[in-house]
């Protein structure tokens, strides 16, 4: 009589393909996804009639936010997030937690910009603020998930 012992199944990564990629690459992919989603959000708002004109502090009048402006803004500001993620992956004891806390605080602080934008319609200010949250809701979890797989 022969007894067969079950063989352990090969373990699969619970987080998929991105957990094995370099942090900077996941950051770029997350940024592109966030930029596309945020631009789509802005296009829906534009189609709904929200005026896409805003002014910077000190400006005397609002300027049009061009199509693609939200996409470009996410690309620009996410560079800092990618650098932060790479630095934390290298030196932080808890990189995912530190990244998440830092980026949530920075996102909250970024809401002040739209709130004080002069010569800007309230509906535009709301869309601008919401776009910061939309971008962060895409980019931050993807990078944080990758950082949770950093091993010391």
Short mmCIF file of C-alpha atoms in Angstrom, two decimals, residues 57-108:
data_model
loop_
_atom_site.label_atom_id
_atom_site.label_comp_id
_atom_site.label_asym_id
_atom_site.label_seq_id
_atom_site.Cartn_x
_atom_site.Cartn_y
_atom_site.Cartn_z
CA UNK A 57 -2.33 83.77 -6.85
CA UNK A 58 -1.48 87.32 -7.86
CA UNK A 59 -3.02 87.02 -11.33
CA UNK A 60 -5.50 89.66 -12.44
CA UNK A 61 -7.63 87.29 -14.48
CA UNK A 62 -8.22 83.61 -15.05
CA UNK A 63 -6.60 81.73 -17.91
CA UNK A 64 -8.01 78.74 -19.73
CA UNK A 65 -6.90 75.31 -18.58
CA UNK A 66 -6.17 73.54 -21.87
CA UNK A 67 -7.26 70.03 -22.73
CA UNK A 68 -4.38 67.92 -21.50
CA UNK A 69 -3.62 70.34 -18.69
CA UNK A 70 -4.73 67.94 -15.98
CA UNK A 71 -2.72 65.12 -17.57
CA UNK A 72 0.38 67.32 -17.60
CA UNK A 73 -0.18 68.46 -14.03
CA UNK A 74 -0.33 64.88 -12.78
CA UNK A 75 2.85 64.02 -14.68
CA UNK A 76 4.66 67.05 -13.27
CA UNK A 77 3.70 66.60 -9.63
CA UNK A 78 4.03 62.82 -9.63
CA UNK A 79 7.75 63.08 -10.30
CA UNK A 80 8.16 64.20 -6.69
CA UNK A 81 6.06 61.25 -5.55
CA UNK A 82 8.18 58.79 -7.52
CA UNK A 83 11.38 60.24 -6.08
CA UNK A 84 9.86 60.02 -2.60
CA UNK A 85 8.88 56.38 -3.16
CA UNK A 86 12.35 55.42 -4.41
CA UNK A 87 14.02 57.14 -1.45
CA UNK A 88 11.66 55.51 1.04
CA UNK A 89 12.13 52.09 -0.58
CA UNK A 90 15.84 52.45 0.01
CA UNK A 91 15.98 53.94 3.50
CA UNK A 92 12.64 53.81 5.36
CA UNK A 93 11.82 51.10 7.88
CA UNK A 94 8.19 51.08 6.78
CA UNK A 95 8.23 52.55 3.27
CA UNK A 96 4.59 51.85 2.36
CA UNK A 97 3.20 53.39 5.53
CA UNK A 98 5.54 56.38 5.41
CA UNK A 99 4.71 56.97 1.73
CA UNK A 100 0.97 56.72 2.31
CA UNK A 101 0.93 59.06 5.30
CA UNK A 102 3.17 61.59 3.57
CA UNK A 103 1.23 61.61 0.31
CA UNK A 104 -2.16 61.83 2.03
CA UNK A 105 -0.93 64.86 3.99
CA UNK A 106 0.51 66.44 0.83
CA UNK A 107 -2.72 65.78 -1.08
CA UNK A 108 -4.72 67.43 1.71
#
